[in-house]
């Protein structure tokens, strides 16, 4: 029982940290990364499909991404999806490929990126704390129902705290790298 609660708590906490790390990839930094397009999908024969599944997506330099669809008719759909996604750049097409030229980041954009990153980090911390509280409440409920002793409850809550502390270290490592 206690082991199930602890393993579920750890799994949820790791998921929160991983979600934060994945969210960081969507932020624009000095060098453009193709991961900025990860959330963009197009309708491909009735199925929402990621851009990298319908063509090659390559960052040719620090400010340019080139998308070469495998099927020529998809160019217009990809352009529309990128425009709709509002990623801060307008797509340019030559009929065969789409070029995204990102302007250099301004000081304001950098400050906005830092704010977004801090917000994502705070959301992850709150999620980890909520997972800890949920697990501790389940353990306290077991103690109240006399399924476990108070010593077992205390030991289990200490283990939950150790799991939390380990993940906080991982959290800070990932958010600083």
JSON list of C-alpha atoms in Angstrom, two decimals:
[
{"chain": "A", "resi": 1, "resn": "UNK", "atom": "CA", "xyz": [0.00, 0.00, 0.00]},
{"chain": "A", "resi": 2, "resn": "UNK", "atom": "CA", "xyz": [2.60, 2.53, 1.10]},
{"chain": "A", "resi": 3, "resn": "UNK", "atom": "CA", "xyz": [4.97, 1.47, -1.67]},
{"chain": "A", "resi": 4, "resn": "UNK", "atom": "CA", "xyz": [2.22, 1.99, -4.24]},
{"chain": "A", "resi": 5, "resn": "UNK", "atom": "CA", "xyz": [1.54, 5.50, -2.93]},
{"chain": "A", "resi": 6, "resn": "UNK", "atom": "CA", "xyz": [5.25, 6.35, -2.97]},
{"chain": "A", "resi": 7, "resn": "UNK", "atom": "CA", "xyz": [5.86, 4.97, -6.46]},
{"chain": "A", "resi": 8, "resn": "UNK", "atom": "CA", "xyz": [2.76, 6.75, -7.82]},
{"chain": "A", "resi": 9, "resn": "UNK", "atom": "CA", "xyz": [3.91, 10.00, -6.19]},
{"chain": "A", "resi": 10, "resn": "UNK", "atom": "CA", "xyz": [7.40, 9.66, -7.67]},
{"chain": "A", "resi": 11, "resn": "UNK", "atom": "CA", "xyz": [5.97, 8.89, -11.12]},
{"chain": "A", "resi": 12, "resn": "UNK", "atom": "CA", "xyz": [3.72, 11.97, -10.98]},
{"chain": "A", "resi": 13, "resn": "UNK", "atom": "CA", "xyz": [6.55, 14.21, -9.79]},
{"chain": "A", "resi": 14, "resn": "UNK", "atom": "CA", "xyz": [8.89, 12.98, -12.51]},
{"chain": "A", "resi": 15, "resn": "UNK", "atom": "CA", "xyz": [6.15, 13.66, -15.03]},
{"chain": "A", "resi": 16, "resn": "UNK", "atom": "CA", "xyz": [5.87, 17.25, -13.78]},
{"chain": "A", "resi": 17, "resn": "UNK", "atom": "CA", "xyz": [9.60, 17.82, -14.13]},
{"chain": "A", "resi": 18, "resn": "UNK", "atom": "CA", "xyz": [9.65, 16.19, -17.56]},
{"chain": "A", "resi": 19, "resn": "UNK", "atom": "CA", "xyz": [6.72, 18.35, -18.68]},
{"chain": "A", "resi": 20, "resn": "UNK", "atom": "CA", "xyz": [8.61, 21.45, -17.57]},
{"chain": "A", "resi": 21, "resn": "UNK", "atom": "CA", "xyz": [11.70, 20.33, -19.46]},
{"chain": "A", "resi": 22, "resn": "UNK", "atom": "CA", "xyz": [9.62, 19.69, -22.59]},
{"chain": "A", "resi": 23, "resn": "UNK", "atom": "CA", "xyz": [7.96, 23.12, -22.22]},
{"chain": "A", "resi": 24, "resn": "UNK", "atom": "CA", "xyz": [11.38, 24.76, -22.09]},
{"chain": "A", "resi": 25, "resn": "UNK", "atom": "CA", "xyz": [12.09, 23.41, -25.58]},
{"chain": "A", "resi": 26, "resn": "UNK", "atom": "CA", "xyz": [9.23, 25.48, -26.97]},
{"chain": "A", "resi": 27, "resn": "UNK", "atom": "CA", "xyz": [10.83, 28.73, -25.83]},
{"chain": "A", "resi": 28, "resn": "UNK", "atom": "CA", "xyz": [12.84, 30.75, -28.28]},
{"chain": "A", "resi": 29, "resn": "UNK", "atom": "CA", "xyz": [16.40, 31.56, -27.27]},
{"chain": "A", "resi": 30, "resn": "UNK", "atom": "CA", "xyz": [19.21, 33.19, -29.24]},
{"chain": "A", "resi": 31, "resn": "UNK", "atom": "CA", "xyz": [19.49, 30.28, -31.67]},
{"chain": "A", "resi": 32, "resn": "UNK", "atom": "CA", "xyz": [16.35, 29.07, -33.39]},
{"chain": "A", "resi": 33, "resn": "UNK", "atom": "CA", "xyz": [15.54, 25.42, -32.76]},
{"chain": "A", "resi": 34, "resn": "UNK", "atom": "CA", "xyz": [13.16, 23.24, -34.75]},
{"chain": "A", "resi": 35, "resn": "UNK", "atom": "CA", "xyz": [11.44, 22.27, -31.48]},
{"chain": "A", "resi": 36, "resn": "UNK", "atom": "CA", "xyz": [9.66, 25.65, -31.65]},
{"chain": "A", "resi": 37, "resn": "UNK", "atom": "CA", "xyz": [7.43, 23.94, -34.23]},
{"chain": "A", "resi": 38, "resn": "UNK", "atom": "CA", "xyz": [6.64, 20.88, -32.07]},
{"chain": "A", "resi": 39, "resn": "UNK", "atom": "CA", "xyz": [3.11, 21.97, -31.17]},
{"chain": "A", "resi": 40, "resn": "UNK", "atom": "CA", "xyz": [2.09, 22.71, -34.75]},
{"chain": "A", "resi": 41, "resn": "UNK", "atom": "CA", "xyz": [0.02, 20.11, -36.58]},
{"chain": "A", "resi": 42, "resn": "UNK", "atom": "CA", "xyz": [-1.63, 20.04, -39.99]},
{"chain": "A", "resi": 43, "resn": "UNK", "atom": "CA", "xyz": [-4.60, 18.09, -41.29]},
{"chain": "A", "resi": 44, "resn": "UNK", "atom": "CA", "xyz": [-3.01, 15.28, -43.31]},
{"chain": "A", "resi": 45, "resn": "UNK", "atom": "CA", "xyz": [-5.76, 13.23, -44.97]},
{"chain": "A", "resi": 46, "resn": "UNK", "atom": "CA", "xyz": [-8.06, 13.80, -42.00]},
{"chain": "A", "resi": 47, "resn": "UNK", "atom": "CA", "xyz": [-5.47, 13.15, -39.29]},
{"chain": "A", "resi": 48, "resn": "UNK", "atom": "CA", "xyz": [-3.74, 15.87, -37.24]},
{"chain": "A", "resi": 49, "resn": "UNK", "atom": "CA", "xyz": [-0.06, 15.31, -38.01]},
{"chain": "A", "resi": 50, "resn": "UNK", "atom": "CA", "xyz": [3.13, 16.95, -36.72]},
{"chain": "A", "resi": 51, "resn": "UNK", "atom": "CA", "xyz": [5.18, 18.94, -39.22]},
{"chain": "A", "resi": 52, "resn": "UNK", "atom": "CA", "xyz": [8.19, 16.66, -38.94]},
{"chain": "A", "resi": 53, "resn": "UNK", "atom": "CA", "xyz": [5.98, 13.75, -40.07]},
{"chain": "A", "resi": 54, "resn": "UNK", "atom": "CA", "xyz": [5.04, 15.36, -43.40]},
{"chain": "A", "resi": 55, "resn": "UNK", "atom": "CA", "xyz": [8.40, 16.77, -44.44]},
{"chain": "A", "resi": 56, "resn": "UNK", "atom": "CA", "xyz": [11.93, 17.57, -43.39]},
{"chain": "A", "resi": 57, "resn": "UNK", "atom": "CA", "xyz": [12.38, 20.37, -40.86]},
{"chain": "A", "resi": 58, "resn": "UNK", "atom": "CA", "xyz": [15.93, 21.75, -40.69]},
{"chain": "A", "resi": 59, "resn": "UNK", "atom": "CA", "xyz": [17.51, 24.70, -38.91]},
{"chain": "A", "resi": 60, "resn": "UNK", "atom": "CA", "xyz": [19.94, 25.89, -41.59]},
{"chain": "A", "resi": 61, "resn": "UNK", "atom": "CA", "xyz": [21.52, 28.56, -39.39]},
{"chain": "A", "resi": 62, "resn": "UNK", "atom": "CA", "xyz": [20.90, 30.42, -36.13]},
{"chain": "A", "resi": 63, "resn": "UNK", "atom": "CA", "xyz": [17.90, 32.35, -37.49]},
{"chain": "A", "resi": 64, "resn": "UNK", "atom": "CA", "xyz": [16.42, 30.20, -40.29]},
{"chain": "A", "resi": 65, "resn": "UNK", "atom": "CA", "xyz": [14.28, 27.06, -40.42]},
{"chain": "A", "resi": 66, "resn": "UNK", "atom": "CA", "xyz": [13.49, 25.37, -43.74]},
{"chain": "A", "resi": 67, "resn": "UNK", "atom": "CA", "xyz": [10.52, 23.00, -44.08]},
{"chain": "A", "resi": 68, "resn": "UNK", "atom": "CA", "xyz": [10.49, 20.81, -47.19]},
{"chain": "A", "resi": 69, "resn": "UNK", "atom": "CA", "xyz": [7.18, 18.90, -47.42]},
{"chain": "A", "resi": 70, "resn": "UNK", "atom": "CA", "xyz": [7.25, 15.47, -49.01]},
{"chain": "A", "resi": 71, "resn": "UNK", "atom": "CA", "xyz": [4.08, 16.32, -50.91]},
{"chain": "A", "resi": 72, "resn": "UNK", "atom": "CA", "xyz": [3.87, 19.63, -52.78]},
{"chain": "A", "resi": 73, "resn": "UNK", "atom": "CA", "xyz": [0.15, 20.30, -52.03]},
{"chain": "A", "resi": 74, "resn": "UNK", "atom": "CA", "xyz": [0.93, 20.47, -48.30]},
{"chain": "A", "resi": 75, "resn": "UNK", "atom": "CA", "xyz": [2.85, 23.74, -48.64]},
{"chain": "A", "resi": 76, "resn": "UNK", "atom": "CA", "xyz": [-0.28, 25.88, -48.28]},
{"chain": "A", "resi": 77, "resn": "UNK", "atom": "CA", "xyz": [-1.56, 23.86, -45.29]},
{"chain": "A", "resi": 78, "resn": "UNK", "atom": "CA", "xyz": [1.80, 24.15, -43.53]},
{"chain": "A", "resi": 79, "resn": "UNK", "atom": "CA", "xyz": [1.95, 27.90, -44.17]},
{"chain": "A", "resi": 80, "resn": "UNK", "atom": "CA", "xyz": [-1.56, 28.31, -42.74]},
{"chain": "A", "resi": 81, "resn": "UNK", "atom": "CA", "xyz": [-0.74, 26.21, -39.65]},
{"chain": "A", "resi": 82, "resn": "UNK", "atom": "CA", "xyz": [2.44, 28.21, -38.95]},
{"chain": "A", "resi": 83, "resn": "UNK", "atom": "CA", "xyz": [0.60, 31.52, -39.35]},
{"chain": "A", "resi": 84, "resn": "UNK", "atom": "CA", "xyz": [-2.16, 30.31, -37.04]},
{"chain": "A", "resi": 85, "resn": "UNK", "atom": "CA", "xyz": [0.37, 29.13, -34.42]},
{"chain": "A", "resi": 86, "resn": "UNK", "atom": "CA", "xyz": [1.67, 32.70, -34.00]},
{"chain": "A", "resi": 87, "resn": "UNK", "atom": "CA", "xyz": [5.30, 31.79, -33.30]},
{"chain": "A", "resi": 88, "resn": "UNK", "atom": "CA", "xyz": [6.57, 35.25, -34.14]},
{"chain": "A", "resi": 89, "resn": "UNK", "atom": "CA", "xyz": [7.47, 34.79, -37.79]},
{"chain": "A", "resi": 90, "resn": "UNK", "atom": "CA", "xyz": [5.66, 34.76, -41.11]},
{"chain": "A", "resi": 91, "resn": "UNK", "atom": "CA", "xyz": [6.29, 31.81, -43.40]},
{"chain": "A", "resi": 92, "resn": "UNK", "atom": "CA", "xyz": [7.82, 32.47, -46.84]},
{"chain": "A", "resi": 93, "resn": "UNK", "atom": "CA", "xyz": [7.21, 29.94, -49.57]},
{"chain": "A", "resi": 94, "resn": "UNK", "atom": "CA", "xyz": [8.63, 29.35, -53.02]},
{"chain": "A", "resi": 95, "resn": "UNK", "atom": "CA", "xyz": [6.02, 26.70, -53.81]},
{"chain": "A", "resi": 96, "resn": "UNK", "atom": "CA", "xyz": [8.27, 23.79, -52.86]},
{"chain": "A", "resi": 97, "resn": "UNK", "atom": "CA", "xyz": [9.58, 24.67, -49.40]},
{"chain": "A", "resi": 98, "resn": "UNK", "atom": "CA", "xyz": [8.77, 27.04, -46.58]},
{"chain": "A", "resi": 99, "resn": "UNK", "atom": "CA", "xyz": [11.42, 29.30, -45.09]},
{"chain": "A", "resi": 100, "resn": "UNK", "atom": "CA", "xyz": [11.05, 30.81, -41.63]},
{"chain": "A", "resi": 101, "resn": "UNK", "atom": "CA", "xyz": [13.41, 33.73, -41.03]},
{"chain": "A", "resi": 102, "resn": "UNK", "atom": "CA", "xyz": [13.47, 34.65, -37.35]},
{"chain": "A", "resi": 103, "resn": "UNK", "atom": "CA", "xyz": [14.70, 38.15, -36.55]},
{"chain": "A", "resi": 104, "resn": "UNK", "atom": "CA", "xyz": [17.31, 38.53, -33.80]},
{"chain": "A", "resi": 105, "resn": "UNK", "atom": "CA", "xyz": [15.73, 38.64, -30.36]},
{"chain": "A", "resi": 106, "resn": "UNK", "atom": "CA", "xyz": [15.23, 42.01, -28.76]},
{"chain": "A", "resi": 107, "resn": "UNK", "atom": "CA", "xyz": [15.90, 42.74, -25.10]},
{"chain": "A", "resi": 108, "resn": "UNK", "atom": "CA", "xyz": [12.15, 42.74, -24.48]},
{"chain": "A", "resi": 109, "resn": "UNK", "atom": "CA", "xyz": [11.76, 39.32, -26.09]},
{"chain": "A", "resi": 110, "resn": "UNK", "atom": "CA", "xyz": [14.57, 37.93, -23.97]},
{"chain": "A", "resi": 111, "resn": "UNK", "atom": "CA", "xyz": [12.97, 39.33, -20.82]},
{"chain": "A", "resi": 112, "resn": "UNK", "atom": "CA", "xyz": [9.62, 37.85, -21.88]},
{"chain": "A", "resi": 113, "resn": "UNK", "atom": "CA", "xyz": [11.29, 34.46, -22.42]},
{"chain": "A", "resi": 114, "resn": "UNK", "atom": "CA", "xyz": [12.78, 34.60, -18.93]},
{"chain": "A", "resi": 115, "resn": "UNK", "atom": "CA", "xyz": [9.35, 35.41, -17.48]},
{"chain": "A", "resi": 116, "resn": "UNK", "atom": "CA", "xyz": [7.80, 32.48, -19.33]},
{"chain": "A", "resi": 117, "resn": "UNK", "atom": "CA", "xyz": [10.56, 30.17, -18.14]},
{"chain": "A", "resi": 118, "resn": "UNK", "atom": "CA", "xyz": [10.11, 31.25, -14.53]},
{"chain": "A", "resi": 119, "resn": "UNK", "atom": "CA", "xyz": [6.37, 30.70, -14.86]},
{"chain": "A", "resi": 120, "resn": "UNK", "atom": "CA", "xyz": [6.90, 27.20, -16.24]},
{"chain": "A", "resi": 121, "resn": "UNK", "atom": "CA", "xyz": [9.29, 26.44, -13.39]},
{"chain": "A", "resi": 122, "resn": "UNK", "atom": "CA", "xyz": [6.84, 27.72, -10.80]},
{"chain": "A", "resi": 123, "resn": "UNK", "atom": "CA", "xyz": [4.06, 25.61, -12.32]},
{"chain": "A", "resi": 124, "resn": "UNK", "atom": "CA", "xyz": [6.28, 22.53, -12.06]},
{"chain": "A", "resi": 125, "resn": "UNK", "atom": "CA", "xyz": [7.14, 23.31, -8.42]},
{"chain": "A", "resi": 126, "resn": "UNK", "atom": "CA", "xyz": [3.46, 23.71, -7.56]},
{"chain": "A", "resi": 127, "resn": "UNK", "atom": "CA", "xyz": [2.65, 20.43, -9.27]},
{"chain": "A", "resi": 128, "resn": "UNK", "atom": "CA", "xyz": [5.40, 18.61, -7.33]},
{"chain": "A", "resi": 129, "resn": "UNK", "atom": "CA", "xyz": [4.15, 20.10, -4.05]},
{"chain": "A", "resi": 130, "resn": "UNK", "atom": "CA", "xyz": [0.59, 19.04, -4.87]},
{"chain": "A", "resi": 131, "resn": "UNK", "atom": "CA", "xyz": [1.78, 15.50, -5.61]},
{"chain": "A", "resi": 132, "resn": "UNK", "atom": "CA", "xyz": [3.60, 15.43, -2.27]},
{"chain": "A", "resi": 133, "resn": "UNK", "atom": "CA", "xyz": [0.54, 16.70, -0.42]},
{"chain": "A", "resi": 134, "resn": "UNK", "atom": "CA", "xyz": [-1.72, 14.17, -2.11]},
{"chain": "A", "resi": 135, "resn": "UNK", "atom": "CA", "xyz": [0.59, 11.28, -1.19]},
{"chain": "A", "resi": 136, "resn": "UNK", "atom": "CA", "xyz": [0.93, 12.49, 2.41]},
{"chain": "A", "resi": 137, "resn": "UNK", "atom": "CA", "xyz": [-2.85, 12.81, 2.71]},
{"chain": "A", "resi": 138, "resn": "UNK", "atom": "CA", "xyz": [-3.30, 9.24, 1.47]},
{"chain": "A", "resi": 139, "resn": "UNK", "atom": "CA", "xyz": [-0.77, 8.03, 4.03]},
{"chain": "A", "resi": 140, "resn": "UNK", "atom": "CA", "xyz": [-2.49, 9.99, 6.82]},
{"chain": "A", "resi": 141, "resn": "UNK", "atom": "CA", "xyz": [-5.81, 8.47, 5.74]},
{"chain": "A", "resi": 142, "resn": "UNK", "atom": "CA", "xyz": [-4.32, 4.98, 6.07]},
{"chain": "A", "resi": 143, "resn": "UNK", "atom": "CA", "xyz": [-3.09, 5.88, 9.56]},
{"chain": "A", "resi": 144, "resn": "UNK", "atom": "CA", "xyz": [-6.47, 7.29, 10.54]},
{"chain": "A", "resi": 145, "resn": "UNK", "atom": "CA", "xyz": [-8.19, 4.11, 9.35]},
{"chain": "A", "resi": 146, "resn": "UNK", "atom": "CA", "xyz": [-5.70, 2.10, 11.46]},
{"chain": "A", "resi": 147, "resn": "UNK", "atom": "CA", "xyz": [-4.28, 0.33, 8.40]},
{"chain": "A", "resi": 148, "resn": "UNK", "atom": "CA", "xyz": [-0.78, 1.49, 9.36]},
{"chain": "A", "resi": 149, "resn": "UNK", "atom": "CA", "xyz": [0.84, 2.63, 12.59]},
{"chain": "A", "resi": 150, "resn": "UNK", "atom": "CA", "xyz": [1.90, 6.19, 13.31]},
{"chain": "A", "resi": 151, "resn": "UNK", "atom": "CA", "xyz": [5.56, 5.15, 13.01]},
{"chain": "A", "resi": 152, "resn": "UNK", "atom": "CA", "xyz": [4.91, 3.67, 9.56]},
{"chain": "A", "resi": 153, "resn": "UNK", "atom": "CA", "xyz": [3.06, 6.84, 8.62]},
{"chain": "A", "resi": 154, "resn": "UNK", "atom": "CA", "xyz": [5.94, 9.04, 9.74]},
{"chain": "A", "resi": 155, "resn": "UNK", "atom": "CA", "xyz": [8.49, 6.87, 7.90]},
{"chain": "A", "resi": 156, "resn": "UNK", "atom": "CA", "xyz": [6.38, 6.90, 4.73]},
{"chain": "A", "resi": 157, "resn": "UNK", "atom": "CA", "xyz": [5.99, 10.70, 4.85]},
{"chain": "A", "resi": 158, "resn": "UNK", "atom": "CA", "xyz": [9.75, 11.05, 5.36]},
{"chain": "A", "resi": 159, "resn": "UNK", "atom": "CA", "xyz": [10.30, 8.89, 2.27]},
{"chain": "A", "resi": 160, "resn": "UNK", "atom": "CA", "xyz": [7.88, 11.07, 0.28]},
{"chain": "A", "resi": 161, "resn": "UNK", "atom": "CA", "xyz": [9.89, 14.12, 1.38]},
{"chain": "A", "resi": 162, "resn": "UNK", "atom": "CA", "xyz": [13.14, 12.45, 0.27]},
{"chain": "A", "resi": 163, "resn": "UNK", "atom": "CA", "xyz": [11.60, 11.73, -3.14]},
{"chain": "A", "resi": 164, "resn": "UNK", "atom": "CA", "xyz": [10.52, 15.37, -3.35]},
{"chain": "A", "resi": 165, "resn": "UNK", "atom": "CA", "xyz": [14.00, 16.58, -2.41]},
{"chain": "A", "resi": 166, "resn": "UNK", "atom": "CA", "xyz": [15.60, 14.36, -5.08]},
{"chain": "A", "resi": 167, "resn": "UNK", "atom": "CA", "xyz": [13.28, 15.71, -7.74]},
{"chain": "A", "resi": 168, "resn": "UNK", "atom": "CA", "xyz": [13.84, 19.30, -6.67]},
{"chain": "A", "resi": 169, "resn": "UNK", "atom": "CA", "xyz": [17.56, 18.74, -7.30]},
{"chain": "A", "resi": 170, "resn": "UNK", "atom": "CA", "xyz": [16.72, 17.33, -10.76]},
{"chain": "A", "resi": 171, "resn": "UNK", "atom": "CA", "xyz": [14.33, 20.25, -11.29]},
{"chain": "A", "resi": 172, "resn": "UNK", "atom": "CA", "xyz": [17.03, 22.82, -10.58]},
{"chain": "A", "resi": 173, "resn": "UNK", "atom": "CA", "xyz": [19.56, 20.94, -12.70]},
{"chain": "A", "resi": 174, "resn": "UNK", "atom": "CA", "xyz": [17.22, 20.83, -15.71]},
{"chain": "A", "resi": 175, "resn": "UNK", "atom": "CA", "xyz": [16.07, 24.42, -15.34]},
{"chain": "A", "resi": 176, "resn": "UNK", "atom": "CA", "xyz": [19.64, 25.71, -15.18]},
{"chain": "A", "resi": 177, "resn": "UNK", "atom": "CA", "xyz": [20.98, 23.70, -18.15]}
]
